[in-house]
JSON list of C-alpha atoms in Angstrom, two decimals:
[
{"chain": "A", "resi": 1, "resn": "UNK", "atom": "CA", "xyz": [-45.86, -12.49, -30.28]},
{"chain": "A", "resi": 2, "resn": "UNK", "atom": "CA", "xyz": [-48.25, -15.27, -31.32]},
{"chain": "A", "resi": 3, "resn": "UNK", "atom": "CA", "xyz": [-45.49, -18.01, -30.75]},
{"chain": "A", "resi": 4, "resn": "UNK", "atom": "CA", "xyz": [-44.86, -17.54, -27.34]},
{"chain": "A", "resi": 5, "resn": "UNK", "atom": "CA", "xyz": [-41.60, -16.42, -28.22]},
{"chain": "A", "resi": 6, "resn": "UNK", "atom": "CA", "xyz": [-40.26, -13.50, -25.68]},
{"chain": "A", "resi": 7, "resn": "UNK", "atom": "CA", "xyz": [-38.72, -10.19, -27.03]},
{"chain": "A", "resi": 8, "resn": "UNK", "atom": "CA", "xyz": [-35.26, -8.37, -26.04]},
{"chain": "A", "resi": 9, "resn": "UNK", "atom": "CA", "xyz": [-36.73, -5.70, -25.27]},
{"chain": "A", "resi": 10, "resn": "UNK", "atom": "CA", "xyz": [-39.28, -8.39, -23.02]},
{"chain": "A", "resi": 11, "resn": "UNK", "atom": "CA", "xyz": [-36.34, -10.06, -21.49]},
{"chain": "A", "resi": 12, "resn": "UNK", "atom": "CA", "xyz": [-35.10, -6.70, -19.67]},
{"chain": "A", "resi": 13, "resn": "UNK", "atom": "CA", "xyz": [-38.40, -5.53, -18.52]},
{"chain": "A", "resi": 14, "resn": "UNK", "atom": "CA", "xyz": [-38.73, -9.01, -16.40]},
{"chain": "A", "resi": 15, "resn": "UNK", "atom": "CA", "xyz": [-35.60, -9.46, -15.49]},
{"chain": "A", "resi": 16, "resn": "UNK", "atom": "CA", "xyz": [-34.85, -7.80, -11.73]},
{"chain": "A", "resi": 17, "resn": "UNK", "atom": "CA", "xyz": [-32.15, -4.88, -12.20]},
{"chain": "A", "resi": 18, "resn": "UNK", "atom": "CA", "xyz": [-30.66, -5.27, -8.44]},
{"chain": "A", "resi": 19, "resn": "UNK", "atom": "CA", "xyz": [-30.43, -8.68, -6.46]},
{"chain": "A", "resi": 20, "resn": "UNK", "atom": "CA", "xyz": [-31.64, -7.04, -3.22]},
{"chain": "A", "resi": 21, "resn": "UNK", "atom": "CA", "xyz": [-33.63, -4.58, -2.59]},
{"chain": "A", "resi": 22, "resn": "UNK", "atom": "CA", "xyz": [-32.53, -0.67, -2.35]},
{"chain": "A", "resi": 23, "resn": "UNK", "atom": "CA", "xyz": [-32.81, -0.52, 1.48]},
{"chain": "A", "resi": 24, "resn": "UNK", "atom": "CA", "xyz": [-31.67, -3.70, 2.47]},
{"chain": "A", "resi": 25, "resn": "UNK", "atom": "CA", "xyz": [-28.16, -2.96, 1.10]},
{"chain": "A", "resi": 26, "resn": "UNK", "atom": "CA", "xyz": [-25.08, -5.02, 2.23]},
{"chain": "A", "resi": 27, "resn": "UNK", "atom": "CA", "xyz": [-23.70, -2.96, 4.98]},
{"chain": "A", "resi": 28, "resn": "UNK", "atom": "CA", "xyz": [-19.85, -2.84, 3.75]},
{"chain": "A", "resi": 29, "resn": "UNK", "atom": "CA", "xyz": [-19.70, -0.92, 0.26]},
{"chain": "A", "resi": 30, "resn": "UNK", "atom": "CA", "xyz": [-17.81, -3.95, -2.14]},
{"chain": "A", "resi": 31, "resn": "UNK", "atom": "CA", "xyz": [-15.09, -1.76, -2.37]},
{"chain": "A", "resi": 32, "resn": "UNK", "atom": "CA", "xyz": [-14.40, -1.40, 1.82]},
{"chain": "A", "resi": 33, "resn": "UNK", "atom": "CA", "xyz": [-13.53, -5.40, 1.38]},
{"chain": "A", "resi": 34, "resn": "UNK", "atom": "CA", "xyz": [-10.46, -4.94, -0.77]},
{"chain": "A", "resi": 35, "resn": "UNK", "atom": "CA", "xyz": [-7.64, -4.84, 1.40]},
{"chain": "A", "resi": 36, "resn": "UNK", "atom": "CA", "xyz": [-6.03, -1.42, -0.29]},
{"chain": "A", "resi": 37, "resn": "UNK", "atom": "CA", "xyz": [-8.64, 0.28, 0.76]},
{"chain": "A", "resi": 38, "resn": "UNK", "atom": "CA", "xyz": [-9.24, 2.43, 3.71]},
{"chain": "A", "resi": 39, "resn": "UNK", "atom": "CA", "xyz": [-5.95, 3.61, 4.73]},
{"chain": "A", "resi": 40, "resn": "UNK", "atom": "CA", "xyz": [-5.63, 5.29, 8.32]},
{"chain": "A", "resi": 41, "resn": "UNK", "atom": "CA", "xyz": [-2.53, 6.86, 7.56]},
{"chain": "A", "resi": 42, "resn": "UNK", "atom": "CA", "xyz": [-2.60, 10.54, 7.51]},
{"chain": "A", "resi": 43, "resn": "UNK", "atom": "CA", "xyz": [-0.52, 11.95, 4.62]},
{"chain": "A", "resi": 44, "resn": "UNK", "atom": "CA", "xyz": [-0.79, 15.99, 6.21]},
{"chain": "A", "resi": 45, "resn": "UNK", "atom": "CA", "xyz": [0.15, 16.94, 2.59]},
{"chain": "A", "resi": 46, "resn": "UNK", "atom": "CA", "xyz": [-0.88, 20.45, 3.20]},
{"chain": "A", "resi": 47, "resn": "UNK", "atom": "CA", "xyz": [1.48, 20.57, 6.25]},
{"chain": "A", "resi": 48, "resn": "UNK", "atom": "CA", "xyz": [4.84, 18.99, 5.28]},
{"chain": "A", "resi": 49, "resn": "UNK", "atom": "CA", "xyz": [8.11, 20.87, 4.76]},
{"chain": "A", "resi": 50, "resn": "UNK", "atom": "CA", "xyz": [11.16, 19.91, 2.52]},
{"chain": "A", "resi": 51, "resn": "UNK", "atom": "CA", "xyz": [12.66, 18.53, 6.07]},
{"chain": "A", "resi": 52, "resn": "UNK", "atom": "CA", "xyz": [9.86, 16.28, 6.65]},
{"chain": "A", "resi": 53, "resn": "UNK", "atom": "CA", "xyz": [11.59, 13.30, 5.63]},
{"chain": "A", "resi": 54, "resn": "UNK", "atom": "CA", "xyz": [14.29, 13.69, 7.62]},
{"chain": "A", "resi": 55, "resn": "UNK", "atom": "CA", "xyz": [12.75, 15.13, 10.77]},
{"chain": "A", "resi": 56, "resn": "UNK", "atom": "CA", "xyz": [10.88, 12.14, 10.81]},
{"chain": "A", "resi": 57, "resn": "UNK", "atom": "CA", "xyz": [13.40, 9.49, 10.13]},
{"chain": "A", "resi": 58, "resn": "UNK", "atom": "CA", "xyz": [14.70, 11.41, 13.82]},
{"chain": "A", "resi": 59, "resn": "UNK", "atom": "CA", "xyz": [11.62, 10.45, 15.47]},
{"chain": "A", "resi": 60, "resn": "UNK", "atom": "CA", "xyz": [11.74, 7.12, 17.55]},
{"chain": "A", "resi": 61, "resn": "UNK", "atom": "CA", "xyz": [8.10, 6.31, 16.85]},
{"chain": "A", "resi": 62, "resn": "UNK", "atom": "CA", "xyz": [8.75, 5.95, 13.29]},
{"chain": "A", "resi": 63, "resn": "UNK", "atom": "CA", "xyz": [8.12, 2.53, 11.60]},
{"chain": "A", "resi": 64, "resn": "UNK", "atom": "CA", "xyz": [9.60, 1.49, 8.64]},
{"chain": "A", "resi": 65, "resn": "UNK", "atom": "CA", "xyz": [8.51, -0.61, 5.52]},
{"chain": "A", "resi": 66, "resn": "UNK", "atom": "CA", "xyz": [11.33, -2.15, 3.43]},
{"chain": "A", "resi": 67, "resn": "UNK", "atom": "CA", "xyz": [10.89, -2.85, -0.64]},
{"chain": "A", "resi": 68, "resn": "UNK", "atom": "CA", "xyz": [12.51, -3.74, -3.35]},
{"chain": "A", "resi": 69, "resn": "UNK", "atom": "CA", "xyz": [11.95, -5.19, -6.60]},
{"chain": "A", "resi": 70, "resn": "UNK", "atom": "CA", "xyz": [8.53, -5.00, -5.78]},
{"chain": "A", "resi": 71, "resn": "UNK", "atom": "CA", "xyz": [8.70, -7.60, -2.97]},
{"chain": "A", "resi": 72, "resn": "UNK", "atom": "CA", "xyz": [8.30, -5.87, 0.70]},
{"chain": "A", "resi": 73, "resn": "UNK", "atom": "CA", "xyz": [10.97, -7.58, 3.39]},
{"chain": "A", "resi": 74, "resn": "UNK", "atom": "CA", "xyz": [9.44, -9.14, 6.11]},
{"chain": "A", "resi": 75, "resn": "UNK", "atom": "CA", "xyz": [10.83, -10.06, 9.09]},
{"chain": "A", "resi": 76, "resn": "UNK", "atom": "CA", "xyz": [9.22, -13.56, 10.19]},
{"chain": "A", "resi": 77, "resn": "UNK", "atom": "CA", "xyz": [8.35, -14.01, 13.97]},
{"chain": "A", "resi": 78, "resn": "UNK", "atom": "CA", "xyz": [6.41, -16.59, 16.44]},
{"chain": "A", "resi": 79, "resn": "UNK", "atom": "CA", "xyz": [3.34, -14.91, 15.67]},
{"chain": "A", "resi": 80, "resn": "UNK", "atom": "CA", "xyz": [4.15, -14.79, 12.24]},
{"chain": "A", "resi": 81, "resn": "UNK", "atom": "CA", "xyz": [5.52, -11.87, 9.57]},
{"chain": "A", "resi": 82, "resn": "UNK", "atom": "CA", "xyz": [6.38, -8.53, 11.15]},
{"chain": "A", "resi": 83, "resn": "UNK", "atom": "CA", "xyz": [6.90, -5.80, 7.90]},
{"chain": "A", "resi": 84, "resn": "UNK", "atom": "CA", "xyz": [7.57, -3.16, 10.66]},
{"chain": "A", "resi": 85, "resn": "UNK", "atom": "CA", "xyz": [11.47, -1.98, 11.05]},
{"chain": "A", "resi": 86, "resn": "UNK", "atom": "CA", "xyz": [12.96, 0.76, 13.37]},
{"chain": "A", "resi": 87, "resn": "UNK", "atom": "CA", "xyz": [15.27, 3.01, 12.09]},
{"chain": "A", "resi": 88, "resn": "UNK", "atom": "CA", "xyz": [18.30, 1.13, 12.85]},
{"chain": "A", "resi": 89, "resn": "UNK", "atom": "CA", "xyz": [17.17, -2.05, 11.99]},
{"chain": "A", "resi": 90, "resn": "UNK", "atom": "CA", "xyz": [16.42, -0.78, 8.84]},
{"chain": "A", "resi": 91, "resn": "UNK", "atom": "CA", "xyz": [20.20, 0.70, 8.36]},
{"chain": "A", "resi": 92, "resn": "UNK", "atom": "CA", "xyz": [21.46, -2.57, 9.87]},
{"chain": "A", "resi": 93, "resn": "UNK", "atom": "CA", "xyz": [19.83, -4.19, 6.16]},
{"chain": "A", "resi": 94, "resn": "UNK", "atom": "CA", "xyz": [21.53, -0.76, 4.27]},
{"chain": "A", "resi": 95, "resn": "UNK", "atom": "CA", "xyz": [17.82, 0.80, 3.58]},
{"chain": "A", "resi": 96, "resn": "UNK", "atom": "CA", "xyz": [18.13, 3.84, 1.46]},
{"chain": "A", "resi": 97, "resn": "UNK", "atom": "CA", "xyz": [16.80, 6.26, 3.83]},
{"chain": "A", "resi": 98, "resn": "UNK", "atom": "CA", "xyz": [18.26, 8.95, 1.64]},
{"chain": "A", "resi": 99, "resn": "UNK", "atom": "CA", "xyz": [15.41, 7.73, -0.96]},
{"chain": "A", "resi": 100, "resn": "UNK", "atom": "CA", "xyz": [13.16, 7.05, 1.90]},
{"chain": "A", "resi": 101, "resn": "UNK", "atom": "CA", "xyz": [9.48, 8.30, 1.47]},
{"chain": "A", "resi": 102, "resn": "UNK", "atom": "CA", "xyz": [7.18, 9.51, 4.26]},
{"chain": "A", "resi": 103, "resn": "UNK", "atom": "CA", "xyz": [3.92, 7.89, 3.39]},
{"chain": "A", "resi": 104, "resn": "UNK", "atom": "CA", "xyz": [2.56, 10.28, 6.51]},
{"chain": "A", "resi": 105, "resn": "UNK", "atom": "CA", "xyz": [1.44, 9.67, 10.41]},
{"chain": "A", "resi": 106, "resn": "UNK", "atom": "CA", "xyz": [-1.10, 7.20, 11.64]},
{"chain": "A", "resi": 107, "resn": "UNK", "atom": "CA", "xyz": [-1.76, 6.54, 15.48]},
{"chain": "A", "resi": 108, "resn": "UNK", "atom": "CA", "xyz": [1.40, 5.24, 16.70]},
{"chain": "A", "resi": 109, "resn": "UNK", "atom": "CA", "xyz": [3.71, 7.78, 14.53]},
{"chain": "A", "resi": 110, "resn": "UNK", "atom": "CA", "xyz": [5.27, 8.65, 11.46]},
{"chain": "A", "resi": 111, "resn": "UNK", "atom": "CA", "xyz": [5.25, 5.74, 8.20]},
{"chain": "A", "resi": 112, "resn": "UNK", "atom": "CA", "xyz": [8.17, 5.94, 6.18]},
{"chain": "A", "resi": 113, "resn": "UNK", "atom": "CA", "xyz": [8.85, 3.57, 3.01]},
{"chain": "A", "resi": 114, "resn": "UNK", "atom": "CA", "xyz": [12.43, 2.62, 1.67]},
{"chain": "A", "resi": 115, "resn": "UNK", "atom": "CA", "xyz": [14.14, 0.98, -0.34]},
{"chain": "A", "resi": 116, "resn": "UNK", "atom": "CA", "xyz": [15.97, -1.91, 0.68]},
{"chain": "A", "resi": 117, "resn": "UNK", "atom": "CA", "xyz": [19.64, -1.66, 0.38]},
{"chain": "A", "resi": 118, "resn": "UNK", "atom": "CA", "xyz": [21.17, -5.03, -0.15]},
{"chain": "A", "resi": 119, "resn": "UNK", "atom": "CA", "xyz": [20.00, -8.05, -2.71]},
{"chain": "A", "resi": 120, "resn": "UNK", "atom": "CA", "xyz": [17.29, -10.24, -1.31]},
{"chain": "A", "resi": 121, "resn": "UNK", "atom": "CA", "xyz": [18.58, -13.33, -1.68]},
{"chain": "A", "resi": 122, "resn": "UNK", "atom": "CA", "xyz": [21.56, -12.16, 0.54]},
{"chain": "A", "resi": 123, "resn": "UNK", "atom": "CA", "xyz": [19.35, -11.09, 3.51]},
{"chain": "A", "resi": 124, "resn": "UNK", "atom": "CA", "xyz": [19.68, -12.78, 6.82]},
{"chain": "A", "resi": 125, "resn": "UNK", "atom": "CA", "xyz": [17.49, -15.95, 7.21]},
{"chain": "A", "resi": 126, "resn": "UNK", "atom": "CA", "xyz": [14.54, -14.22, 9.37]},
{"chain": "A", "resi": 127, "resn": "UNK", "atom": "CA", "xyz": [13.86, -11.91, 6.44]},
{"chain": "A", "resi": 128, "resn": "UNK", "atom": "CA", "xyz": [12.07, -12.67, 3.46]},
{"chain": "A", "resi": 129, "resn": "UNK", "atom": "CA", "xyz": [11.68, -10.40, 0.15]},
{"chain": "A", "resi": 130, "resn": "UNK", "atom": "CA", "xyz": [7.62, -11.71, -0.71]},
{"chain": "A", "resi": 131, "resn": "UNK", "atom": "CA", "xyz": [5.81, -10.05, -3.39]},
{"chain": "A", "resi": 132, "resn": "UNK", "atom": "CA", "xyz": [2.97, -7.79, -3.13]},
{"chain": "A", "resi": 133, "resn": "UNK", "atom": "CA", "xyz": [0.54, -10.31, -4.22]},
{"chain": "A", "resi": 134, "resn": "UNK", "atom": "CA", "xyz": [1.84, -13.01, -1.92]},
{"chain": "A", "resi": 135, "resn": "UNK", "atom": "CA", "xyz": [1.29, -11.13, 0.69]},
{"chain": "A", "resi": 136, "resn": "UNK", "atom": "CA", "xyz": [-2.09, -10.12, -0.13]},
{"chain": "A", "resi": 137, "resn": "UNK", "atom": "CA", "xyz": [-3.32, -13.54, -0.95]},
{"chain": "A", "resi": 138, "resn": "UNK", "atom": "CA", "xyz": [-1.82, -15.34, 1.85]},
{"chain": "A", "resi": 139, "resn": "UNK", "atom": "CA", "xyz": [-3.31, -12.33, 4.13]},
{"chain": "A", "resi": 140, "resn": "UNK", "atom": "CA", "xyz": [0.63, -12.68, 5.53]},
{"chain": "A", "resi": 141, "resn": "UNK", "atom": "CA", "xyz": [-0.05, -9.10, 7.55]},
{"chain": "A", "resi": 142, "resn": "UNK", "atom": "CA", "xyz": [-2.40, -7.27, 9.05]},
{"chain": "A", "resi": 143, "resn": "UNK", "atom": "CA", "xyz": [-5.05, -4.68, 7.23]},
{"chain": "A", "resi": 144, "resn": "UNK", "atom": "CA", "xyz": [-3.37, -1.70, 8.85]},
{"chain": "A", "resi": 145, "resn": "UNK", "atom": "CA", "xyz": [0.30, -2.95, 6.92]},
{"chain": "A", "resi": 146, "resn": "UNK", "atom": "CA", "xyz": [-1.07, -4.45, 3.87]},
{"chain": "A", "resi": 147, "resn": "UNK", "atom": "CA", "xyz": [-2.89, -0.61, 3.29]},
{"chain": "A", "resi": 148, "resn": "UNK", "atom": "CA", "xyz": [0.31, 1.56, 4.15]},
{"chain": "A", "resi": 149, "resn": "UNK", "atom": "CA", "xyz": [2.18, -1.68, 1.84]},
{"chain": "A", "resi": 150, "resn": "UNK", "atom": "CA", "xyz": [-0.10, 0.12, -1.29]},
{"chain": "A", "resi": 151, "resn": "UNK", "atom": "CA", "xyz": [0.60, 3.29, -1.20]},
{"chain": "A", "resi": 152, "resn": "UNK", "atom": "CA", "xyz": [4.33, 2.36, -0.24]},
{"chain": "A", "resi": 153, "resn": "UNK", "atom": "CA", "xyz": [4.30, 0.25, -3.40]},
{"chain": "A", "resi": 154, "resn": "UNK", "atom": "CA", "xyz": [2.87, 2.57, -5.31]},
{"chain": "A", "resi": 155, "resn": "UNK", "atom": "CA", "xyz": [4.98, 5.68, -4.74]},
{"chain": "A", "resi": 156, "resn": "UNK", "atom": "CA", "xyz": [7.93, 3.44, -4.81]},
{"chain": "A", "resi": 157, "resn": "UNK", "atom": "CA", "xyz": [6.88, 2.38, -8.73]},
{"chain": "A", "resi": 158, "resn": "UNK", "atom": "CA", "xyz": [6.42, 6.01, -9.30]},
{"chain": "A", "resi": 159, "resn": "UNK", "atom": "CA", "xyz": [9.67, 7.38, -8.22]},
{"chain": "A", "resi": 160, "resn": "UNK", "atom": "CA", "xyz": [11.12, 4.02, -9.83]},
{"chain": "A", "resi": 161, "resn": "UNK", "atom": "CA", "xyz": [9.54, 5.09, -13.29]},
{"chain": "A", "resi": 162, "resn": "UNK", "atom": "CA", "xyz": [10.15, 8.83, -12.90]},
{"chain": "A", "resi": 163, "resn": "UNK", "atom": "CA", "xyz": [13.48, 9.91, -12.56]},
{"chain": "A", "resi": 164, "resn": "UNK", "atom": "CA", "xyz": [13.46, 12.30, -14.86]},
{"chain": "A", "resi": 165, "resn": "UNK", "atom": "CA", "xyz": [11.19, 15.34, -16.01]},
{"chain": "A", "resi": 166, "resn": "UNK", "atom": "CA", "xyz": [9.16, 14.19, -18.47]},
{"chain": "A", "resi": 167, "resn": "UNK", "atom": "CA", "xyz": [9.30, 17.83, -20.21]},
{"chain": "A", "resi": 168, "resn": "UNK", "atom": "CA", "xyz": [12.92, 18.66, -19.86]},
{"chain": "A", "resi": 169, "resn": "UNK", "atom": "CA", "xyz": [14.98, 15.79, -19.04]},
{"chain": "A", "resi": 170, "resn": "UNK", "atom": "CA", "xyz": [16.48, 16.85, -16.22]},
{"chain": "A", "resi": 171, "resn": "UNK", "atom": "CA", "xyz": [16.87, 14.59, -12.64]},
{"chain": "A", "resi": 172, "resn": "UNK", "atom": "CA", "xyz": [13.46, 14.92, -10.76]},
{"chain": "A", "resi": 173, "resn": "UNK", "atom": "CA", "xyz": [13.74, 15.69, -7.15]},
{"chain": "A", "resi": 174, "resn": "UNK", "atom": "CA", "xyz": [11.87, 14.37, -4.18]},
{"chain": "A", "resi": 175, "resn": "UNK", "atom": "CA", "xyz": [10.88, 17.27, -1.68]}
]
């Protein structure tokens, strides 16, 4: 235009579409940085039978998250919050293991999720019920926990929200 004055259409042709250039990339995809991402657990979906709840609630390897209300009980330490509990640990706090949830196998064994069986403001003083976000925030576990924490969370809303067939009514069933 005679005025000097710039055009939309003048504005997007100048104006850089990327803030770096295509092959210098940040290494990490954004995503990778979120702290639900990346899970190591192996769910072996295709592999599980109806038993595979309880056959590995019998193995001693198996480590335990505890939830409820979504808030995930942690067990505070020296080295700070441990959200890890062995099987009878976790009945010692009356964990619904009949609910429980087998989120799948990562290095060290099988990951199961469960309900926590008695209010939180009546557990013992090393425990504390924290919500999900807390946690997060406050970065009050690891990236290996605070991963297997979101898909335990999110099952546990799930099965929270769905206890019935949405078609006929009836009682859903976990298997």
């Amino acid at each position: 235009s005679s005025t000097g004055s710039r055009t939309r259409s003048d504005h997007f042709r100048t104006r850089p579409l990327m803030t770096f250039p295509l092959f210098s990339a940040p290494e990490i995809e954004a995503s990778r940085r979120l702290a639900y991402t990346a899970n190591a657990i192996d769910r072996q979906s295709e592999n599980r039978s109806d038993d595979a709840v309880t056959t590995a609630l019998a193995d001693p390897r198996t480590r335990l998250l505890l939830l409820g209300d979504g808030r995930v009980w942690l067990r505070k330490t020296e080295a700070g919050f441990d959200p890890w509990y062995e099987r009878a640990e976790a009945e010692a706090l009356s964990a619904r293991l009949d609910a429980a949830v087998l989120l799948g196998w990562d290095d060290r064994g099988p990951v199961v999720a469960a309900t926590g069986g008695i209010d939180a403001e009546a557990l013992p003083p090393e425990v504390k019920a924290i919500d999900y976000r807390s946690v997060t925030v406050q970065g009050l576990i690891d990236q290996a926990a605070l991963r297997a924490l979101a898909q335990a969370g999110a099952l546990s809303a799930w099965h929270a929200t769905h206890a019935f067939c949405g078609r006929c009514g009836k009682p859903t069933e976990m298997r």
